[in-house]
Tab-separated table of C-alpha atoms (C1' of nucleotides) in Angstrom:
chain	number	residue	atom	x	y	z
E	1131	MET	CA	-13.937	-24.058	-18.864
E	1132	SER	CA	-13.741	-25.398	-22.352
E	1133	THR	CA	-15.858	-23.174	-24.467
E	1134	MET	CA	-13.746	-24.401	-27.298
E	1135	GLU	CA	-11.998	-27.661	-27.029
E	1136	LYS	CA	-9.355	-27.907	-29.637
E	1137	PRO	CA	-6.027	-29.057	-28.341
E	1138	LYS	CA	-4.385	-28.289	-31.601
E	1139	MET	CA	-0.847	-27.105	-31.780
E	1140	GLU	CA	-1.765	-24.208	-29.550
E	1141	GLN	CA	0.947	-25.156	-27.100
E	1142	LYS	CA	3.641	-22.735	-26.149
E	1143	PRO	CA	6.882	-24.336	-27.290
E	1144	LYS	CA	8.796	-22.554	-24.537
E	1145	LYS	CA	10.682	-20.769	-27.272
E	1146	GLY	CA	10.511	-17.480	-28.968
E	1147	PRO	CA	10.533	-14.070	-27.297
E	1148	ILE	CA	9.066	-13.958	-23.853
E	1149	LYS	CA	5.444	-12.973	-23.743
E	1150	ILE	CA	4.453	-10.456	-21.149
E	1151	ALA	CA	0.911	-9.338	-20.505
E	1152	LEU	CA	-0.230	-6.633	-18.136
E	1153	ASP	CA	-3.430	-6.739	-16.149
E	1154	PRO	CA	-4.482	-3.257	-15.063
E	1155	THR	CA	-7.177	-4.635	-12.750
E	1156	THR	CA	-4.936	-6.358	-10.245
E	1157	GLY	CA	-3.697	-3.263	-8.490
E	1158	ILE	CA	-0.155	-4.480	-8.984
E	1159	PRO	CA	1.973	-1.795	-10.619
E	1160	PHE	CA	2.931	-2.424	-14.231
E	1161	TYR	CA	6.649	-2.356	-13.566
E	1162	ARG	CA	6.186	-4.960	-10.853
E	1163	GLN	CA	4.128	-7.202	-13.100
E	1164	ILE	CA	6.932	-7.092	-15.655
E	1165	ILE	CA	9.485	-8.005	-12.990
E	1166	LEU	CA	7.327	-10.816	-11.729
E	1167	GLN	CA	6.724	-12.353	-15.112
E	1168	ILE	CA	10.389	-12.264	-16.034
E	1169	GLU	CA	11.232	-13.892	-12.717
E	1170	MET	CA	8.683	-16.603	-13.442
E	1171	ALA	CA	10.130	-17.159	-16.895
E	1172	LEU	CA	13.544	-17.453	-15.312
E	1173	ALA	CA	12.290	-19.929	-12.776
E	1174	ASP	CA	10.672	-22.331	-15.238
E	1175	GLY	CA	13.412	-22.122	-17.811
E	1176	ARG	CA	11.739	-20.059	-20.509
E	1177	LEU	CA	14.545	-17.559	-20.122
E	1178	THR	CA	18.154	-18.640	-19.930
E	1179	ALA	CA	21.459	-16.905	-19.461
E	1180	GLY	CA	22.544	-14.675	-22.299
E	1181	THR	CA	19.102	-14.260	-23.814
E	1182	GLN	CA	18.296	-10.730	-24.780
E	1183	LEU	CA	15.139	-9.295	-23.311
E	1184	PRO	CA	12.784	-7.223	-25.420
E	1185	THR	CA	14.116	-3.718	-25.853
E	1186	VAL	CA	12.818	-1.036	-23.559
E	1187	ARG	CA	11.080	0.708	-26.402
E	1188	GLY	CA	9.891	-2.444	-28.083
E	1189	LEU	CA	8.264	-3.834	-24.987
E	1190	ALA	CA	6.865	-0.436	-24.093
E	1191	VAL	CA	5.124	-0.243	-27.454
E	1192	ASP	CA	3.968	-3.837	-27.161
E	1193	LEU	CA	2.507	-3.340	-23.704
E	1194	GLN	CA	1.325	0.169	-24.501
E	1195	VAL	CA	3.154	1.711	-21.582
E	1196	ASN	CA	5.864	4.287	-21.294
E	1197	PRO	CA	9.478	3.250	-21.901
E	1198	ASN	CA	10.278	4.441	-18.405
E	1199	THR	CA	7.967	1.857	-16.937
E	1200	VAL	CA	9.824	-0.946	-18.681
E	1201	ALA	CA	13.146	0.661	-17.852
E	1202	ARG	CA	12.224	0.736	-14.195
E	1203	ALA	CA	11.461	-2.964	-14.209
E	1204	TYR	CA	14.720	-3.790	-15.960
E	1205	ASN	CA	16.555	-1.566	-13.548
E	1206	GLU	CA	15.303	-3.384	-10.496
E	1207	LEU	CA	16.076	-6.708	-12.104
E	1208	GLU	CA	19.606	-5.528	-12.715
E	1209	ILE	CA	19.952	-4.446	-9.098
E	1210	ARG	CA	18.934	-7.944	-8.091
E	1211	GLY	CA	21.554	-9.319	-10.455
E	1212	LEU	CA	19.084	-11.150	-12.648
E	1213	VAL	CA	19.803	-9.198	-15.806
E	1214	SER	CA	22.603	-7.097	-17.187
E	1215	THR	CA	21.964	-3.946	-19.176
E	1216	GLN	CA	24.348	-2.371	-21.644
E	1217	HIS	CA	23.632	1.153	-22.728
E	1218	GLY	CA	23.112	1.217	-26.445
E	1219	THR	CA	23.045	-2.541	-26.811
E	1220	GLY	CA	20.278	-4.093	-24.820
E	1221	THR	CA	19.298	-5.970	-21.709
E	1222	PHE	CA	20.340	-9.584	-21.256
E	1223	ILE	CA	19.701	-12.379	-18.836
E	1224	SER	CA	22.639	-12.544	-16.509
E	1225	ASP	CA	24.662	-15.753	-16.540
E	1226	LYS	CA	24.762	-15.933	-12.797
E	1227	THR	CA	21.035	-16.420	-12.631
E	1228	VAL	CA	19.787	-17.289	-9.238
E	1229	THR	CA	17.364	-20.114	-8.911
E	1230	ILE	CA	15.260	-20.215	-5.816
E	1231	PRO	CA	14.917	-23.717	-4.368
E	1232	ASP	CA	11.416	-24.934	-3.708
E	1233	VAL	CA	12.227	-25.275	-0.042
E	1234	GLU	CA	13.156	-21.645	0.167
E	1235	ARG	CA	10.084	-20.644	-1.816
E	1236	GLU	CA	7.999	-22.547	0.689
E	1237	GLN	CA	9.687	-20.791	3.548
E	1238	ILE	CA	9.039	-17.398	2.020
E	1239	LEU	CA	5.386	-18.178	1.433
E	1240	SER	CA	5.096	-19.575	4.909
E	1241	GLN	CA	6.525	-16.446	6.399
E	1242	LEU	CA	4.229	-14.230	4.360
E	1243	ALA	CA	1.247	-16.364	5.255
E	1244	ARG	CA	2.078	-16.380	8.936
E	1245	GLY	CA	2.128	-12.595	9.000
E	1246	PHE	CA	-1.137	-12.402	7.136
E	1247	VAL	CA	-2.877	-14.967	9.297
E	1248	SER	CA	-1.680	-13.126	12.367
E	1249	GLN	CA	-2.999	-9.871	11.030
E	1250	ALA	CA	-6.317	-11.378	10.043
E	1251	SER	CA	-6.573	-13.070	13.422
E	1252	SER	CA	-6.387	-9.763	15.193
E	1253	TYR	CA	-9.525	-8.906	13.268
E	1254	GLY	CA	-11.138	-12.108	14.399
E	1255	PHE	CA	-10.826	-14.114	11.221
E	1256	THR	CA	-9.887	-17.770	11.175
E	1257	VAL	CA	-7.738	-19.572	8.659
E	1258	GLU	CA	-10.905	-21.172	7.360
E	1259	ASP	CA	-12.438	-17.774	6.760
E	1260	ILE	CA	-9.405	-16.798	4.768
E	1261	VAL	CA	-9.265	-19.969	2.727
E	1262	LYS	CA	-12.921	-19.718	1.890
E	1263	HIS	CA	-12.597	-16.109	0.855
E	1264	LEU	CA	-9.566	-16.762	-1.322
E	1265	THR	CA	-11.219	-19.750	-2.940
E	1266	ASP	CA	-14.237	-17.670	-3.840
E	1267	TYR	CA	-11.948	-14.941	-5.065
E	1268	ARG	CA	-10.108	-17.336	-7.324
E	1269	GLU	CA	-13.362	-18.666	-8.698
E	1270	GLN	CA	-14.434	-15.200	-9.669
E	1271	GLU	CA	-11.122	-14.454	-11.303
E	1272	ARG	CA	-11.630	-17.458	-13.532
E	1273	LYS	CA	-14.982	-16.405	-14.912
F	306	MET	CA	9.898	21.688	25.788
F	307	SER	CA	10.967	21.720	29.431
F	308	THR	CA	12.245	25.143	30.267
F	309	MET	CA	11.716	24.317	33.894
F	310	GLU	CA	13.062	21.103	35.298
F	311	LYS	CA	11.108	19.725	38.188
F	312	PRO	CA	13.117	16.924	39.743
F	313	LYS	CA	10.269	15.890	41.943
F	314	MET	CA	9.262	12.337	42.559
F	315	GLU	CA	7.471	12.066	39.240
F	316	GLN	CA	7.086	8.285	39.509
F	317	LYS	CA	4.424	6.704	37.350
F	318	PRO	CA	3.813	3.303	38.926
F	319	LYS	CA	2.113	1.662	35.941
F	320	LYS	CA	-1.105	3.288	37.021
F	321	GLY	CA	-3.024	6.315	35.974
F	322	PRO	CA	-3.957	7.223	32.408
F	323	ILE	CA	-2.064	5.499	29.668
F	324	LYS	CA	0.882	7.413	28.336
F	325	ILE	CA	1.221	7.651	24.585
F	326	ALA	CA	4.083	9.330	22.797
F	327	LEU	CA	4.473	9.863	19.087
F	328	ASP	CA	7.752	9.723	17.227
F	329	PRO	CA	7.547	11.600	13.925
F	330	THR	CA	10.911	10.252	12.785
F	331	THR	CA	9.942	6.601	12.464
F	332	GLY	CA	7.931	6.879	9.284
F	333	ILE	CA	5.120	5.027	11.005
F	334	PRO	CA	1.844	6.950	10.696
F	335	PHE	CA	0.629	8.591	13.875
F	336	TYR	CA	-2.659	6.725	13.942
F	337	ARG	CA	-0.776	3.452	13.673
F	338	GLN	CA	1.583	4.373	16.479
F	339	ILE	CA	-1.410	5.042	18.700
F	340	ILE	CA	-2.906	1.670	17.811
F	341	LEU	CA	0.346	-0.129	18.501
F	342	GLN	CA	0.897	1.475	21.868
F	343	ILE	CA	-2.603	0.714	23.016
F	344	GLU	CA	-2.211	-2.866	21.853
F	345	MET	CA	1.015	-3.085	23.829
F	346	ALA	CA	-0.639	-1.693	26.913
F	347	LEU	CA	-3.382	-4.267	26.505
F	348	ALA	CA	-0.878	-7.042	26.138
F	349	ASP	CA	1.115	-6.260	29.276
F	350	GLY	CA	-1.888	-5.465	31.416
F	351	ARG	CA	-1.545	-1.726	31.747
F	352	LEU	CA	-4.987	-1.482	30.214
F	353	THR	CA	-7.844	-3.662	31.420
F	354	ALA	CA	-11.457	-4.166	30.478
F	355	GLY	CA	-13.710	-1.242	31.206
F	356	THR	CA	-10.988	1.351	31.425
F	357	GLN	CA	-11.760	4.546	29.595
F	358	LEU	CA	-9.229	5.655	27.054
F	359	PRO	CA	-8.240	9.308	26.778
F	360	THR	CA	-10.907	11.246	24.919
F	361	VAL	CA	-10.409	11.856	21.258
F	362	ARG	CA	-9.962	15.551	21.809
F	363	GLY	CA	-7.928	15.227	24.967
F	364	LEU	CA	-5.416	12.897	23.433
F	365	ALA	CA	-5.336	14.953	20.264
F	366	VAL	CA	-4.372	18.044	22.228
F	367	ASP	CA	-1.882	16.085	24.266
F	368	LEU	CA	-0.186	14.610	21.221
F	369	GLN	CA	-0.631	17.780	19.197
F	370	VAL	CA	-2.414	16.055	16.379
F	371	ASN	CA	-5.848	16.394	14.877
F	372	PRO	CA	-8.793	14.722	16.630
F	373	ASN	CA	-9.427	12.761	13.453
F	374	THR	CA	-6.058	11.084	13.765
F	375	VAL	CA	-6.921	9.795	17.220
F	376	ALA	CA	-10.415	8.913	16.073
F	377	ARG	CA	-9.018	6.863	13.238
F	378	ALA	CA	-6.871	4.874	15.633
F	379	TYR	CA	-9.792	4.265	17.986
F	380	ASN	CA	-11.923	3.277	15.044
F	381	GLU	CA	-9.567	0.584	13.881
F	382	LEU	CA	-9.258	-0.688	17.413
F	383	GLU	CA	-13.006	-0.952	17.596
F	384	ILE	CA	-13.177	-2.847	14.323
F	385	ARG	CA	-10.747	-5.316	15.827
F	386	GLY	CA	-12.976	-5.571	18.886
F	387	LEU	CA	-10.341	-4.287	21.288
F	388	VAL	CA	-12.255	-1.214	22.352
F	389	SER	CA	-15.826	-0.076	22.403
F	390	THR	CA	-16.825	3.477	21.583
F	391	GLN	CA	-20.016	5.144	22.706
F	392	HIS	CA	-20.957	8.310	20.939
F	393	GLY	CA	-21.150	11.127	23.456
F	394	THR	CA	-19.638	9.117	26.268
F	395	GLY	CA	-16.184	7.897	25.438
F	396	THR	CA	-14.042	5.023	24.328
F	397	PHE	CA	-13.501	2.050	26.612
F	398	ILE	CA	-11.474	-1.087	26.664
F	399	SER	CA	-13.861	-3.768	25.590
F	400	ASP	CA	-14.587	-6.603	27.999
F	401	LYS	CA	-16.227	-8.947	25.596
F	402	THR	CA	-16.053	-9.725	21.951
F	403	VAL	CA	-17.821	-7.195	19.863
F	404	THR	CA	-19.993	-8.456	17.087
F	405	ILE	CA	-19.522	-6.878	13.718
F	406	PRO	CA	-22.003	-7.201	10.864
F	407	ASP	CA	-21.122	-9.956	8.403
F	408	VAL	CA	-21.143	-7.590	5.466
F	409	GLU	CA	-18.599	-5.378	7.118
F	410	ARG	CA	-16.526	-8.361	8.138
F	411	GLU	CA	-16.492	-9.538	4.566
F	412	GLN	CA	-15.322	-6.160	3.337
F	413	ILE	CA	-12.535	-6.085	5.869
F	414	LEU	CA	-11.358	-9.574	5.015
F	415	SER	CA	-11.533	-8.774	1.334
F	416	GLN	CA	-9.355	-5.745	1.817
F	417	LEU	CA	-6.836	-7.653	3.899
F	418	ALA	CA	-6.732	-10.498	1.425
F	419	ARG	CA	-6.258	-8.182	-1.520
F	420	GLY	CA	-3.202	-6.686	0.108
F	421	PHE	CA	-1.784	-10.063	0.959
F	422	VAL	CA	-2.353	-11.508	-2.481
F	423	SER	CA	-0.687	-8.492	-3.993
F	424	GLN	CA	2.274	-8.911	-1.711
F	425	ALA	CA	2.593	-12.631	-2.353
F	426	SER	CA	2.265	-12.031	-6.079
F	427	SER	CA	5.311	-9.834	-6.072
F	428	TYR	CA	7.187	-12.865	-4.827
F	429	GLY	CA	5.841	-14.981	-7.628
F	430	PHE	CA	3.131	-16.820	-5.762
F	431	THR	CA	-0.310	-17.400	-7.149
F	432	VAL	CA	-3.581	-17.426	-5.295
F	433	GLU	CA	-3.592	-21.176	-5.724
F	434	ASP	CA	-0.197	-21.431	-4.067
F	435	ILE	CA	-1.572	-19.468	-1.160
F	436	VAL	CA	-4.743	-21.478	-0.837
F	437	LYS	CA	-2.828	-24.718	-0.952
F	438	HIS	CA	-0.375	-23.551	1.654
F	439	LEU	CA	-3.075	-22.330	3.995
F	440	THR	CA	-5.048	-25.519	3.576
F	441	ASP	CA	-2.017	-27.602	4.491
F	442	TYR	CA	-1.374	-25.262	7.372
F	443	ARG	CA	-4.871	-25.740	8.694
F	444	GLU	CA	-4.596	-29.493	8.384
F	445	GLN	CA	-1.519	-29.468	10.536
F	446	GLU	CA	-3.159	-27.245	13.100
F	447	ARG	CA	-5.959	-29.754	13.474
F	448	LYS	CA	-3.983	-32.742	14.458
O	1479	DC	C1'	-34.267	22.025	28.153
O	1480	DC	C1'	-29.504	23.304	27.813
O	1481	DC	C1'	-24.841	23.017	27.972
O	1482	DA	C1'	-20.467	20.985	28.228
O	1483	DG	C1'	-18.469	16.978	27.023
O	1484	DT	C1'	-17.989	13.192	23.827
O	1485	DG	C1'	-17.399	10.792	19.085
O	1486	DT	C1'	-18.255	11.560	13.810
O	1487	DA	C1'	-18.564	13.319	9.107
O	1488	DT	C1'	-17.037	16.209	5.343
O	1489	DT	C1'	-13.703	18.474	2.980
O	1490	DA	C1'	-9.156	19.942	1.858
O	1491	DG	C1'	-4.068	20.051	1.897
O	1492	DT	C1'	0.385	17.569	1.600
O	1493	DC	C1'	3.208	13.917	0.561
O	1494	DT	C1'	4.498	9.624	-1.815
O	1495	DT	C1'	4.066	6.430	-5.652
O	1496	DA	C1'	3.249	4.959	-10.365
O	1497	DT	C1'	3.234	6.306	-14.945
O	1498	DA	C1'	3.711	9.298	-18.959
O	1499	DG	C1'	5.890	12.877	-22.020
O	1500	DT	C1'	9.968	14.382	-23.778
O	1501	DA	C1'	14.620	15.027	-24.524
O	1502	DC	C1'	19.332	13.158	-23.793
O	1503	DA	C1'	23.367	9.772	-24.126
O	1504	DA	C1'	25.810	5.517	-25.405
O	1505	DT	C1'	26.687	1.779	-28.754
O	1506	DT	C1'	26.820	-0.468	-33.254
O	1507	DC	C1'	27.099	-0.759	-38.127
O	1508	DT	C1'	27.950	1.104	-42.293
W	1473	DA	C1'	31.126	10.630	-39.379
W	1474	DG	C1'	26.256	9.573	-39.609
W	1475	DA	C1'	22.144	7.077	-38.851
W	1476	DA	C1'	19.681	3.764	-36.357
W	1477	DT	C1'	18.982	1.398	-32.183
W	1478	DT	C1'	19.666	1.022	-27.508
W	1479	DG	C1'	19.160	2.565	-22.455
W	1480	DT	C1'	18.714	6.950	-19.392
W	1481	DA	C1'	17.434	11.456	-17.108
W	1482	DC	C1'	14.376	15.037	-16.139
W	1483	DT	C1'	9.872	16.853	-15.458
W	1484	DA	C1'	4.828	16.506	-15.154
W	1485	DT	C1'	0.341	14.302	-14.087
W	1486	DA	C1'	-2.937	11.148	-11.675
W	1487	DA	C1'	-4.089	8.577	-7.798
W	1488	DG	C1'	-3.791	7.188	-3.128
W	1489	DA	C1'	-2.395	7.618	1.914
W	1490	DC	C1'	-2.092	10.511	5.898
W	1491	DT	C1'	-3.323	14.389	8.431
W	1492	DA	C1'	-5.646	18.729	9.352
W	1493	DA	C1'	-9.549	22.218	9.574
W	1494	DT	C1'	-14.014	22.665	10.508
W	1495	DA	C1'	-18.658	21.719	11.366
W	1496	DC	C1'	-22.030	18.208	12.833
W	1497	DA	C1'	-24.437	14.746	16.140
W	1498	DC	C1'	-25.066	12.055	20.288
W	1499	DT	C1'	-25.073	11.711	25.626
W	1500	DG	C1'	-25.685	12.964	30.351
W	1501	DG	C1'	-25.723	16.212	34.303
W	1502	DG	C1'	-27.514	20.826	35.914
DNA sequence: CCCAGTGTATTAGTCTTATAGTACAATTCT
DNA sequence: AGAATTGTACTATAAGACTAATACACTGGG
């Protein structure tokens, strides 16, 4: 996967404004992709309390979506307590940021997976079938 | 609905045709309610192999829905191998595992997986997370 | 063969969701 | 106060899910 090997200073220094990119092919709504990526940035420390998020308009222009789409994402994040918005000022990372422990993450994934495996089982699929399918899927995504 | 009460001995002793009732207030689609209730009846033994289900039209009239709604439910049940439909004859509880073409199986699994990946993504999990989890899960199942 | 019964296919209508277009409202700084 | 920047509210459009209306196709008993 190295069509061009050049480990220059291309590394992300974990600083600077958060970079968000939308993928219209995933089937995941834009506003949800924004939420997800901000959550990720929160989880790995790229975003810390007090940091101002891109403005609704600014990010909308950057992502080439409507301001409402960004606003919706920010709104849900505020409901979850992850950010705090101030009309006329901006949207900021809340200082009471919640970090999800790995154990809890594992539990969530386990619960999701259990439901999925159960569902797939009722169609006659085995865990191996699923793993194989997902592996192939991931390979294709990486093309 | 009952302008005339008939307090007879209207006992249904777990026999006779399966009784299905739809509740429009639940938000659960009609076709899915039908599927669920048949699955339940299968689970607790009220339905056994070889039994004929109500006809598409008959049940549709009974439930006051369109035949297609019943047909859709029966169709999904057949895909899962729970029932077997014979054009012109009826729909029956299947007594043995039905074989489904591999191509169709693959499409079904793909669709299921897409939904699951989307769901897991909204929680911040990647396909790799999922694959790893499922692989570990399978390992544990094997010992 | 024909007819009554069965499942199926095609098309359309309705509702919900995601997003956009546009105008409005609050804050800050001068 | 006024202008610029910020988030917000309202309405409209596109796409998908669910169901209905209607016509088609297969099966088995007279």
